[in-house]
Short mmCIF file of C-alpha atoms and ligand atoms in Angstrom, two decimals:
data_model
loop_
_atom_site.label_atom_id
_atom_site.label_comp_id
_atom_site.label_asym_id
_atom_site.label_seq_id
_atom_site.Cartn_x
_atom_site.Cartn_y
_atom_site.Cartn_z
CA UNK A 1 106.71 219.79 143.47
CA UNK A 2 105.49 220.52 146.94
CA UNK A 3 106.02 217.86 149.94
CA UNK A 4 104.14 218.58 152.84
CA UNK A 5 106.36 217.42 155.60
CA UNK A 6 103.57 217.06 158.23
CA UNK A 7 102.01 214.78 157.39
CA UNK A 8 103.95 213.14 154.38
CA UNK A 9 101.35 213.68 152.12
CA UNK A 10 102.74 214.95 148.64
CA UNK A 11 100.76 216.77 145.92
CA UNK A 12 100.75 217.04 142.61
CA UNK A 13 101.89 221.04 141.74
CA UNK A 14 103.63 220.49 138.44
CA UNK A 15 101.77 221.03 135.03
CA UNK A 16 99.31 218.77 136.92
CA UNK A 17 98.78 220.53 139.63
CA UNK A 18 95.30 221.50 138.88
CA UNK A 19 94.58 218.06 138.61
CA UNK A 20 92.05 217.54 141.38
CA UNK A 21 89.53 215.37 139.80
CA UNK A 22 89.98 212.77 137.44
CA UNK A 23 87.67 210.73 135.17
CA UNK A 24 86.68 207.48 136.80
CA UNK A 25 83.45 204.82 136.53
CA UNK A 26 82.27 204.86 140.32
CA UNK A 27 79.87 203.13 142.54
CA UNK A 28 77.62 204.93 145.57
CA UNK A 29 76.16 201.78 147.14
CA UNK A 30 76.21 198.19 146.45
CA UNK A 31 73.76 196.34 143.75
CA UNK A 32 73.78 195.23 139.70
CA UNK A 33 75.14 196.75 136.80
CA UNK A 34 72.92 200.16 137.38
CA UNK A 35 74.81 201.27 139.58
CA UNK A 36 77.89 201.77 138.08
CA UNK A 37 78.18 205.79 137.34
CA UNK A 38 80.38 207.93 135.25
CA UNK A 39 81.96 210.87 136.74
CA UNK A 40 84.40 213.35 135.57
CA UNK A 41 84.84 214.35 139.20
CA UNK A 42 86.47 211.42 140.97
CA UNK A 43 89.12 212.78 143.51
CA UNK A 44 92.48 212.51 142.38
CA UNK A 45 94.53 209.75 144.19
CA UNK A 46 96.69 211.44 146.24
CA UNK A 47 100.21 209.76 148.27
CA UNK A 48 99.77 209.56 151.49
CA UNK A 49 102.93 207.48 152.27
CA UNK A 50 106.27 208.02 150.90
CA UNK A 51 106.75 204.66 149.85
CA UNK A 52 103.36 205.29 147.19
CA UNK A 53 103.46 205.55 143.48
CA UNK A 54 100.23 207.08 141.67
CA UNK A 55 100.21 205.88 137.85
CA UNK A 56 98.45 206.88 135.25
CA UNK A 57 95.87 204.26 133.83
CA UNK A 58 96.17 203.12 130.44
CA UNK A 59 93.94 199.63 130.85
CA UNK A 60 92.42 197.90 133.50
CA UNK A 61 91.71 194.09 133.49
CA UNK A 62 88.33 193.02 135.03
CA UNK A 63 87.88 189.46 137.48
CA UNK A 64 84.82 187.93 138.35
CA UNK A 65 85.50 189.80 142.06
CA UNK A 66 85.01 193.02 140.45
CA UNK A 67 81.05 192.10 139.88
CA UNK A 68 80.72 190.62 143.40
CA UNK A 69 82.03 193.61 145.08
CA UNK A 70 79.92 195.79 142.55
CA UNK A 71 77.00 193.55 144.78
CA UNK A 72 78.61 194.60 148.01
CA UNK A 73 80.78 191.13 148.49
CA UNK A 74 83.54 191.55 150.89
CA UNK A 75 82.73 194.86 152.25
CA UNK A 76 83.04 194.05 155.53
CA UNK A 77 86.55 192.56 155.27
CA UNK A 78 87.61 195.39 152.81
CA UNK A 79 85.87 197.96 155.49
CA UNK A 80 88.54 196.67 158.16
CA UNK A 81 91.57 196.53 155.91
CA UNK A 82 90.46 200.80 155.03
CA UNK A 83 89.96 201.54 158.44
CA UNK A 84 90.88 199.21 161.10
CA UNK A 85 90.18 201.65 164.07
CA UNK A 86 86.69 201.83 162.50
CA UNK A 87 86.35 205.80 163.05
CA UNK A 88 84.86 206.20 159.53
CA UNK A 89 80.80 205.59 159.10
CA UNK A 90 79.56 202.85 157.12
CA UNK A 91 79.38 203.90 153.40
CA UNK A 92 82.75 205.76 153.85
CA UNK A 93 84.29 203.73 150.79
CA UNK A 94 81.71 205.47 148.46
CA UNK A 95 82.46 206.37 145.78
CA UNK A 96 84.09 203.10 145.18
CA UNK A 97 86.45 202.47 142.42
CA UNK A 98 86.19 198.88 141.25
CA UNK A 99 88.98 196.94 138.45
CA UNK A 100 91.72 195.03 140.22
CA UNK A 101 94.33 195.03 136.68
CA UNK A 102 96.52 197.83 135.92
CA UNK A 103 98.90 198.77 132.91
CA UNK A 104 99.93 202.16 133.19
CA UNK A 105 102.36 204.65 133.39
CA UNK A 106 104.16 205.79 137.00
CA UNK A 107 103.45 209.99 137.36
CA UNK A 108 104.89 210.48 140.77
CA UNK A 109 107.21 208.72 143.03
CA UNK A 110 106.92 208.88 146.56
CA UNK A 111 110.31 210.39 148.56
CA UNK A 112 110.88 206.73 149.61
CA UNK A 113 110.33 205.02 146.10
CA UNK A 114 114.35 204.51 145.43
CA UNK A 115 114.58 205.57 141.91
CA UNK A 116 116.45 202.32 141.19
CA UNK A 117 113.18 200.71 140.93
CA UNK A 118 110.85 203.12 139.48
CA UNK A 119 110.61 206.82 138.51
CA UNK A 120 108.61 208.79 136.30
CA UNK A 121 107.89 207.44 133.01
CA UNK A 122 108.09 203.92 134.09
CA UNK A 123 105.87 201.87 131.82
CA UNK A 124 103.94 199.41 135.25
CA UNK A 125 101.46 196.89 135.77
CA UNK A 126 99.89 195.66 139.24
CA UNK A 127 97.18 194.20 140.63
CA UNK A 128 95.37 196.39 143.22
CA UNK A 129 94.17 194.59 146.13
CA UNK A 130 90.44 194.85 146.55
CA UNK A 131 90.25 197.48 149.73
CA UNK A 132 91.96 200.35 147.20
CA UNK A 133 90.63 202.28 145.10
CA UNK A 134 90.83 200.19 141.50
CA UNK A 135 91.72 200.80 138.22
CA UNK A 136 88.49 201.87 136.05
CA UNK A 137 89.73 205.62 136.51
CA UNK A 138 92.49 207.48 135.15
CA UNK A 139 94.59 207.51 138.02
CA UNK A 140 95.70 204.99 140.66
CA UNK A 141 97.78 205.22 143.91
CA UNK A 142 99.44 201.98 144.89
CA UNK A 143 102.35 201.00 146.86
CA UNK A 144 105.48 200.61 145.34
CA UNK A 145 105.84 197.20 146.72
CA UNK A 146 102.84 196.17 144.53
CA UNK A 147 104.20 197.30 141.00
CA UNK A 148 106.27 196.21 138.77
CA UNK A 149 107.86 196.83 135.36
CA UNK A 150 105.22 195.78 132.74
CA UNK A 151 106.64 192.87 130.30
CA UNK A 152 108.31 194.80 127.04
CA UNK A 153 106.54 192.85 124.31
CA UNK A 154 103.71 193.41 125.99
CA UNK A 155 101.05 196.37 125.08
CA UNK A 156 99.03 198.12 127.81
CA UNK A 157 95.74 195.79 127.07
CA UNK A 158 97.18 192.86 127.01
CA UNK A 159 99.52 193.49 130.12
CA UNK A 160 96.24 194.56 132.55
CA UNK A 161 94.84 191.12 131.60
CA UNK A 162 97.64 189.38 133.43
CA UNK A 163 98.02 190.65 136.77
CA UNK A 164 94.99 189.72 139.31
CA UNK A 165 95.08 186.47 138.41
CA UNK A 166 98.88 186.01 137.79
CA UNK A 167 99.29 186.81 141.69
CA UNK A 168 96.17 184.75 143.08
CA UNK A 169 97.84 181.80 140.97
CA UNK A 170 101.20 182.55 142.40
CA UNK A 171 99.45 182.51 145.80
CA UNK A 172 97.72 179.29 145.53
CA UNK A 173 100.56 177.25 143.80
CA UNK A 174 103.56 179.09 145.05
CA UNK A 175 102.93 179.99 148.57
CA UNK A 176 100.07 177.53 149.65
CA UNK A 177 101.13 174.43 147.05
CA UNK A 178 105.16 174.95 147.32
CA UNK A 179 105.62 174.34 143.62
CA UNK A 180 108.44 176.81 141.95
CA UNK A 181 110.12 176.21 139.29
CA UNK A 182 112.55 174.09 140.46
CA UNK A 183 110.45 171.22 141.56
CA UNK A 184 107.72 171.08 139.29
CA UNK A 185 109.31 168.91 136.42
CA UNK A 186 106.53 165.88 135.75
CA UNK A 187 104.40 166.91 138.49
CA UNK A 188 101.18 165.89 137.54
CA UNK A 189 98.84 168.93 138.59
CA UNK A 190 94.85 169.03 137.84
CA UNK A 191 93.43 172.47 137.58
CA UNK A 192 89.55 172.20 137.84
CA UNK A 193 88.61 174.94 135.34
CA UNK A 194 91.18 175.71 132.86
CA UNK A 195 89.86 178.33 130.36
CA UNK A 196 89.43 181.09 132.64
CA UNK A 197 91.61 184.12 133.58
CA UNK A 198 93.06 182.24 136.34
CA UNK A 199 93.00 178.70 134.58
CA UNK A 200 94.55 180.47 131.27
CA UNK A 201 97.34 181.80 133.17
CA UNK A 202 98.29 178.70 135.55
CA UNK A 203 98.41 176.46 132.58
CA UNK A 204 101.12 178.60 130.69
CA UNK A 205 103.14 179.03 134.60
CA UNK A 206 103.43 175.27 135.26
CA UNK A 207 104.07 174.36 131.63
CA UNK A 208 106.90 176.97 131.70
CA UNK A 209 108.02 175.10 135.23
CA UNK A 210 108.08 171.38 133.26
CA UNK A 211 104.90 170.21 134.76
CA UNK A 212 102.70 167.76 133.59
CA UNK A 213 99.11 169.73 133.49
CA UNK A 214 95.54 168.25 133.33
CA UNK A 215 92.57 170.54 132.73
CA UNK A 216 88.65 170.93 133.03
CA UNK A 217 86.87 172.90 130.63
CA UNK A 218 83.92 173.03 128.44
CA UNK A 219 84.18 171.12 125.21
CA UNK A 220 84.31 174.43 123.43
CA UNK A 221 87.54 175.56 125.22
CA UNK A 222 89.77 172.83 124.20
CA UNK A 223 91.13 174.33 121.46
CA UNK A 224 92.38 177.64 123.89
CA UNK A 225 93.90 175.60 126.62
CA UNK A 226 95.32 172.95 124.20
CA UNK A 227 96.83 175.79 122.57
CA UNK A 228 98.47 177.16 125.83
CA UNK A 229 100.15 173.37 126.42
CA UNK A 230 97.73 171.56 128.12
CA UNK A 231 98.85 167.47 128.18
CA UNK A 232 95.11 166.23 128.83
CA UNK A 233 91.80 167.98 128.47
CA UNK A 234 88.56 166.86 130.24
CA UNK A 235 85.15 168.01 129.25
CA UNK A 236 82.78 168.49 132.00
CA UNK A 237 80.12 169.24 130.23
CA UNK A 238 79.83 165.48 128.86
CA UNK A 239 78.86 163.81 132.08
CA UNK A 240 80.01 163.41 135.53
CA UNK A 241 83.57 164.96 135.77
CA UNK A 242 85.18 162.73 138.31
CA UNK A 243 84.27 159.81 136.35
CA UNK A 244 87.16 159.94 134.10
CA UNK A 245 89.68 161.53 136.15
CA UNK A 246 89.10 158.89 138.44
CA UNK A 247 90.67 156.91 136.17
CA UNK A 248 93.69 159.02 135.14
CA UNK A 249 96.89 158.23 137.37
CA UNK A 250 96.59 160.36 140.62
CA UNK A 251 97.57 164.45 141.21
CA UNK A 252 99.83 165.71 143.19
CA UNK A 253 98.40 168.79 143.34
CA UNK A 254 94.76 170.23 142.31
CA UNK A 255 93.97 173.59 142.09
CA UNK A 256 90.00 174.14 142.23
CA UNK A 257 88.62 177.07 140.56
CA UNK A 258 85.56 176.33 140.27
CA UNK A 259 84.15 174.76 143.82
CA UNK A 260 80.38 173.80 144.91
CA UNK A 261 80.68 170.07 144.58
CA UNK A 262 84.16 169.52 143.89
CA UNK A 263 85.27 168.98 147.40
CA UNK A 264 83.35 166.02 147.77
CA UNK A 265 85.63 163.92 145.42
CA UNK A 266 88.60 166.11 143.89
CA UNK A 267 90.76 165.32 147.34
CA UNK A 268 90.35 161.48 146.00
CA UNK A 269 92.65 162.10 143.07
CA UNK A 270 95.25 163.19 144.71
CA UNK A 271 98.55 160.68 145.32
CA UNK A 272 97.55 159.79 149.35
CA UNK A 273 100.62 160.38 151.63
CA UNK A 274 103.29 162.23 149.68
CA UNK A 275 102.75 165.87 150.31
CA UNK A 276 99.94 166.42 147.80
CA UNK A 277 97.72 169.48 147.76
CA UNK A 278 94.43 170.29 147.17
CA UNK A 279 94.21 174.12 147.08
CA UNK A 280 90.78 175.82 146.34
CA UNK A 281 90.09 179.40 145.47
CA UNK A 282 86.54 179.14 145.53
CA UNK A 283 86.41 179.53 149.85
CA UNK A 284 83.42 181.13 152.08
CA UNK A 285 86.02 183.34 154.09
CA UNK A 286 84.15 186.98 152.14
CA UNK A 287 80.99 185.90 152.79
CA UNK A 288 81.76 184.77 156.69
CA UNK A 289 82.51 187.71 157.75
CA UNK A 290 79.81 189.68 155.64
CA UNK A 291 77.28 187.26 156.64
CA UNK A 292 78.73 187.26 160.59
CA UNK A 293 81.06 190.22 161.03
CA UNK A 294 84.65 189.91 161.52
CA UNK A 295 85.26 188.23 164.90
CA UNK A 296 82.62 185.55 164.41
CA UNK A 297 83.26 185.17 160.71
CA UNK A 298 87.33 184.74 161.40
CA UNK A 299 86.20 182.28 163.78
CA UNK A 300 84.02 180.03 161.65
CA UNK A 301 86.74 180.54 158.96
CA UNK A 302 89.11 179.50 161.14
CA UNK A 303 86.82 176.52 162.35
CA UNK A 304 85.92 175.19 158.94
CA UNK A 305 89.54 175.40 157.35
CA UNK A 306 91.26 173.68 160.28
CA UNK A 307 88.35 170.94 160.68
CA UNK A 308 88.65 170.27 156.87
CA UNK A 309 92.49 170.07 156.65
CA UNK A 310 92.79 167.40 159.46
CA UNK A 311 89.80 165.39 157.83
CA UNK A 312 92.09 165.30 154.90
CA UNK A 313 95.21 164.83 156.86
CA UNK A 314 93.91 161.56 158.31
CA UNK A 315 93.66 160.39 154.71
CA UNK A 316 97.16 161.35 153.76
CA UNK A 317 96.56 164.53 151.37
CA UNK A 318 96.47 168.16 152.08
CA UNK A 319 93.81 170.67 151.85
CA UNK A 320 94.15 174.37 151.28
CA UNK A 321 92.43 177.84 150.86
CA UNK A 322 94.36 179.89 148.21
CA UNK A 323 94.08 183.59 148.42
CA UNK A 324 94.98 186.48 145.96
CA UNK A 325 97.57 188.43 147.18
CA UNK A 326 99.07 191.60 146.05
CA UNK A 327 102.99 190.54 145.24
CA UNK A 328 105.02 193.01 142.78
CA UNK A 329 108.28 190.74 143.05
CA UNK A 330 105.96 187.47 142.17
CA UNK A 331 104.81 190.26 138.94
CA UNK A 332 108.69 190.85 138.64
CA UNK A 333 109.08 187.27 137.56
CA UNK A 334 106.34 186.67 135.78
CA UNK A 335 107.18 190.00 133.30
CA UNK A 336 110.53 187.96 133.17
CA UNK A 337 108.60 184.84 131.66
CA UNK A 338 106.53 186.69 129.66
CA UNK A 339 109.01 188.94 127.68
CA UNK A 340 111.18 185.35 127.39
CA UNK A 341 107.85 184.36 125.64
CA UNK A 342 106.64 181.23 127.94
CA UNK A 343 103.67 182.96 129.00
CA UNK A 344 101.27 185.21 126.96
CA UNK A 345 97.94 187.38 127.85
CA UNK A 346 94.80 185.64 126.54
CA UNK A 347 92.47 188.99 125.75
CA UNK A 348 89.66 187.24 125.18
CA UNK A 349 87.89 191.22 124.55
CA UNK A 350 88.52 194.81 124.89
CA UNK A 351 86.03 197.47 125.65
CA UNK A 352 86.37 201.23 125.99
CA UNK A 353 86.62 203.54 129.18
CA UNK A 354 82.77 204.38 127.71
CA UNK A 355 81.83 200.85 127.29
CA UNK A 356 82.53 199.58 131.34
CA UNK A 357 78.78 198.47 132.06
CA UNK A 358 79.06 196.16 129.12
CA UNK A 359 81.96 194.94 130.41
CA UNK A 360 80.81 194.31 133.47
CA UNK A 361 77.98 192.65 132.23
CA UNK A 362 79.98 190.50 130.13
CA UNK A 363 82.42 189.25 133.21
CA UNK A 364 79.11 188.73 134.78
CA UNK A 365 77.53 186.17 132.22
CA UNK A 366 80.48 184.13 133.20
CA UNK A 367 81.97 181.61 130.59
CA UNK A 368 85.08 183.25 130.36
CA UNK A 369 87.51 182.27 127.73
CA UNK A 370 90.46 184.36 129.16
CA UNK A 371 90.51 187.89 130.42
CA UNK A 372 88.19 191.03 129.41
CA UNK A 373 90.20 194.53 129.30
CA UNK A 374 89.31 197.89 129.52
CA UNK A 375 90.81 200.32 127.52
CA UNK A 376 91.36 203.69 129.96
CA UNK A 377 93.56 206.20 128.05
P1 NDP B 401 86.68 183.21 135.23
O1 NDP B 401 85.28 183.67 135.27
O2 NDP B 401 87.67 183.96 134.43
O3 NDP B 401 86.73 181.70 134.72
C1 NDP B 401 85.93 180.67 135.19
C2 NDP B 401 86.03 179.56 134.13
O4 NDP B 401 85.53 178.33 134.65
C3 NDP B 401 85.23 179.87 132.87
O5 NDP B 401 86.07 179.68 131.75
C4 NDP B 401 84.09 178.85 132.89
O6 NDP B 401 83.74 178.54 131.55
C5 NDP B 401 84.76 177.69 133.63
N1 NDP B 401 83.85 176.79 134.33
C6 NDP B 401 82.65 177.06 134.88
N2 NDP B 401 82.16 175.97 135.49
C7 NDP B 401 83.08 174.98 135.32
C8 NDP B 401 83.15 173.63 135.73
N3 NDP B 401 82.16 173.06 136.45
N4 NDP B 401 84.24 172.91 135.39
C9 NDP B 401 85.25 173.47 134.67
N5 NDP B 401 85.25 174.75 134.26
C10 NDP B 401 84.16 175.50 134.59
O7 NDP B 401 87.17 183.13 136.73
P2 NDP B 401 88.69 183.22 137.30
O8 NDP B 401 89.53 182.27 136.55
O9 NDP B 401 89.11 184.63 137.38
O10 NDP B 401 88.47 182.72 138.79
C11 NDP B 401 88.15 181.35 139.01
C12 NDP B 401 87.50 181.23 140.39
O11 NDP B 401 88.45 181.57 141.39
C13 NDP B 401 86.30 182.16 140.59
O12 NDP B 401 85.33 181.47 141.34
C14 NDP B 401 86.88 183.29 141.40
O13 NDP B 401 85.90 183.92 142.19
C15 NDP B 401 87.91 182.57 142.24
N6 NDP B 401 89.00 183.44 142.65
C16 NDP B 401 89.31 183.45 143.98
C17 NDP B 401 90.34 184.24 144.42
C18 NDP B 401 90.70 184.21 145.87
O14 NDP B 401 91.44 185.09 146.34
N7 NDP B 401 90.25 183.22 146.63
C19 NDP B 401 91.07 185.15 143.51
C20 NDP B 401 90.70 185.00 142.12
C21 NDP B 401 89.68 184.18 141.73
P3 NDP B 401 82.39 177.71 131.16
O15 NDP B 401 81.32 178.13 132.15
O16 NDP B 401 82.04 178.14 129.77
O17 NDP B 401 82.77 176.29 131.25
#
């Protein structure tokens, strides 16, 4: 193996040396499914910093964020996190690499990657944050920092459906709603849209944590969530939604995956003046800064967060943005729960590396029942 001390920047010169190009489903400007290309001439991630691990991809886990950035959502936003000096021309991220789920296998350590936490070998799953290159190719560079072990009983498919969502959930009830598993015993926590990849996966989490959990879902769906230890089901689809939660004993904490409307009364269900949350990951903070650039789009961000929460504030709840964020330790725990069987991937179907416009198109048509996986190697 060859280090190039200059600029840390280590390359592959084992029996992969050649390996220059990979195999990868790309994108070369923004728009629907047609634009998705195969290529067998990717460039091969390379580390650029010692503390990066490059894996090799065995499945990657698609989120309804994969098809909006496939439409050019976020670019702006994800432009500044690439390049933050803004040297590069617009367009630079072409060829894009979309999938945000990972289950592979770790090929190369960087020389700061201590090998007490992964070498070689190392079976790994992640979730890539949206401004790197994803995971519908056969290789992936990633900090070490946002790894971790992949559960045991887990296989490959099932493991890259976990990830993406695993840490936005972690985000939005962990970090933004300060539940853990300490306090959540008979909590009584709404999540507005259950049978989704990130409703699937918050269900089993609180459960595991002792909470009480009420969900919304389509009539179809109750069987899934039921199944994952849902207490109460509500069907939307049978009428105004907020009808009969208004008459369920009050939240203290709702997680919103679903948005439009739900503002307008879901902050209403929530126990007034004892610390509960209403955290939303359906926010305008992508589109703000597409729509105005960064400065102005921060700003109205900024504006329209703070100007909510103290509306809410004055009526003795709490309202919050949740975000995804990349978070191998938060993955560390959850493999932990997983392998001690308290929370299991819901595949709800697998594709092949040839089949990725189909899954695409199927993440598109919306009405997820859990996660859709592509198969990579
Ligand atoms: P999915 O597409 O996996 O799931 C959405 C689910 O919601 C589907 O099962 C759908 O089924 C159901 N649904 C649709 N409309 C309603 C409704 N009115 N009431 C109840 N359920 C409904 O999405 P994810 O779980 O991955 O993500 C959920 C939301 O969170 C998305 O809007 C996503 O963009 C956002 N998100 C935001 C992140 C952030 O960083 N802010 C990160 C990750 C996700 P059906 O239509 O059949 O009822």
């Amino acid at each position: 193996k060859t280090l190039v001390h200059g600029d840390q920047r280590r390359l592959f010169n084992t029996s992969n040396s050649r390996m220059t190009i990979m195999p990868a489903w790309v994108i070369d400007r923004y728009g629907s499914n047609d634009v998705l290309r195969f290529t067998k001439n990717a460039g091969f991630p390379i580390i650029n910093y010692p503390n990066e691990v490059v894996v090799q991809v065995h499945a990657a886990g698609l989120n309804p964020i994969d098809v909006s950035m496939r439409g050019g959502y976020g670019a702006a936003t994800m432009a500044m996190k690439r390049d933050p000096l803004n040297i590069n021309q617009s367009g630079s991220e072409f060829p894009l690499i979309l999938g945000r789920d990972m289950s592979g296998v770790i090929m190369e350590c960087g020389l700061d990657v201590a090998s007490a936490y992964f070498k070689e070998g190392d079976e790994v799953w992640a979730a890539i944050p949206p401004w790197k290159q994803g995971s519908l190719a056969e290789f992936v560079v990633l900090s070490a920092n946002e790894v971790s072990k992949k559960p045991k009983c887990l296989s490959h498919i099932e493991a890259a459906a976990v990830p993406y969502v695993a840490a936005t959930a972690w985000s939005a009830l962990v970090n933004t709603g300060g539940l853990n598993k300490d306090n959540c015993a008979k909590k009584r926590i709404l999540i507005l849209g259950g049978s989704g990849g990130v409703g699937t996966f918050s269900i089993q989490m609180l459960k595991a944590w002792g909470a009480h959990v009420t969900v919304t879902c389509s009539q179809n769906a109750e069987r899934l969530v039921r199944g994952l230890g849902v207490d109460h089901v509500v069907d939307y689809t049978a009428g105004p939604v907020e009808v009969p939660l208004r008459a369920l004993e009050k939240f203290d904490l709702v997680l919103d995956n679903v948005g439009g409307d739900t503002e307008s009364w879901a902050l209403g269900l929530l126990k007034p003046w004892c610390g509960a949350k209403y955290v939303t990951l359906v926010t305008p903070f992508l589109c703000n800064t597409d729509r105005l650039g960064i400065a102005d789009g921060m700003l109205q961000t900024g504006v329209t967060v703070a100007s909510k929460a103290l509306k809410h504030l004055s009526k003795g709840v709490h309202y919050r943005w949740g975000m995804f964020a990349p978070n191998g330790l938060a993955l560390d725990d959850i493999s932990e729960m997983v392998d001690a069987g308290k929370i299991r991937a819901v595949v709800e179907e697998e594709f092949t590396f040839s089949q990725v416009p189909q899954a695409m198109l199927k993440v598109e048509k919306g009405h997820a029942r859990g996660k859709t996986v592509v198969k990579i190697s």
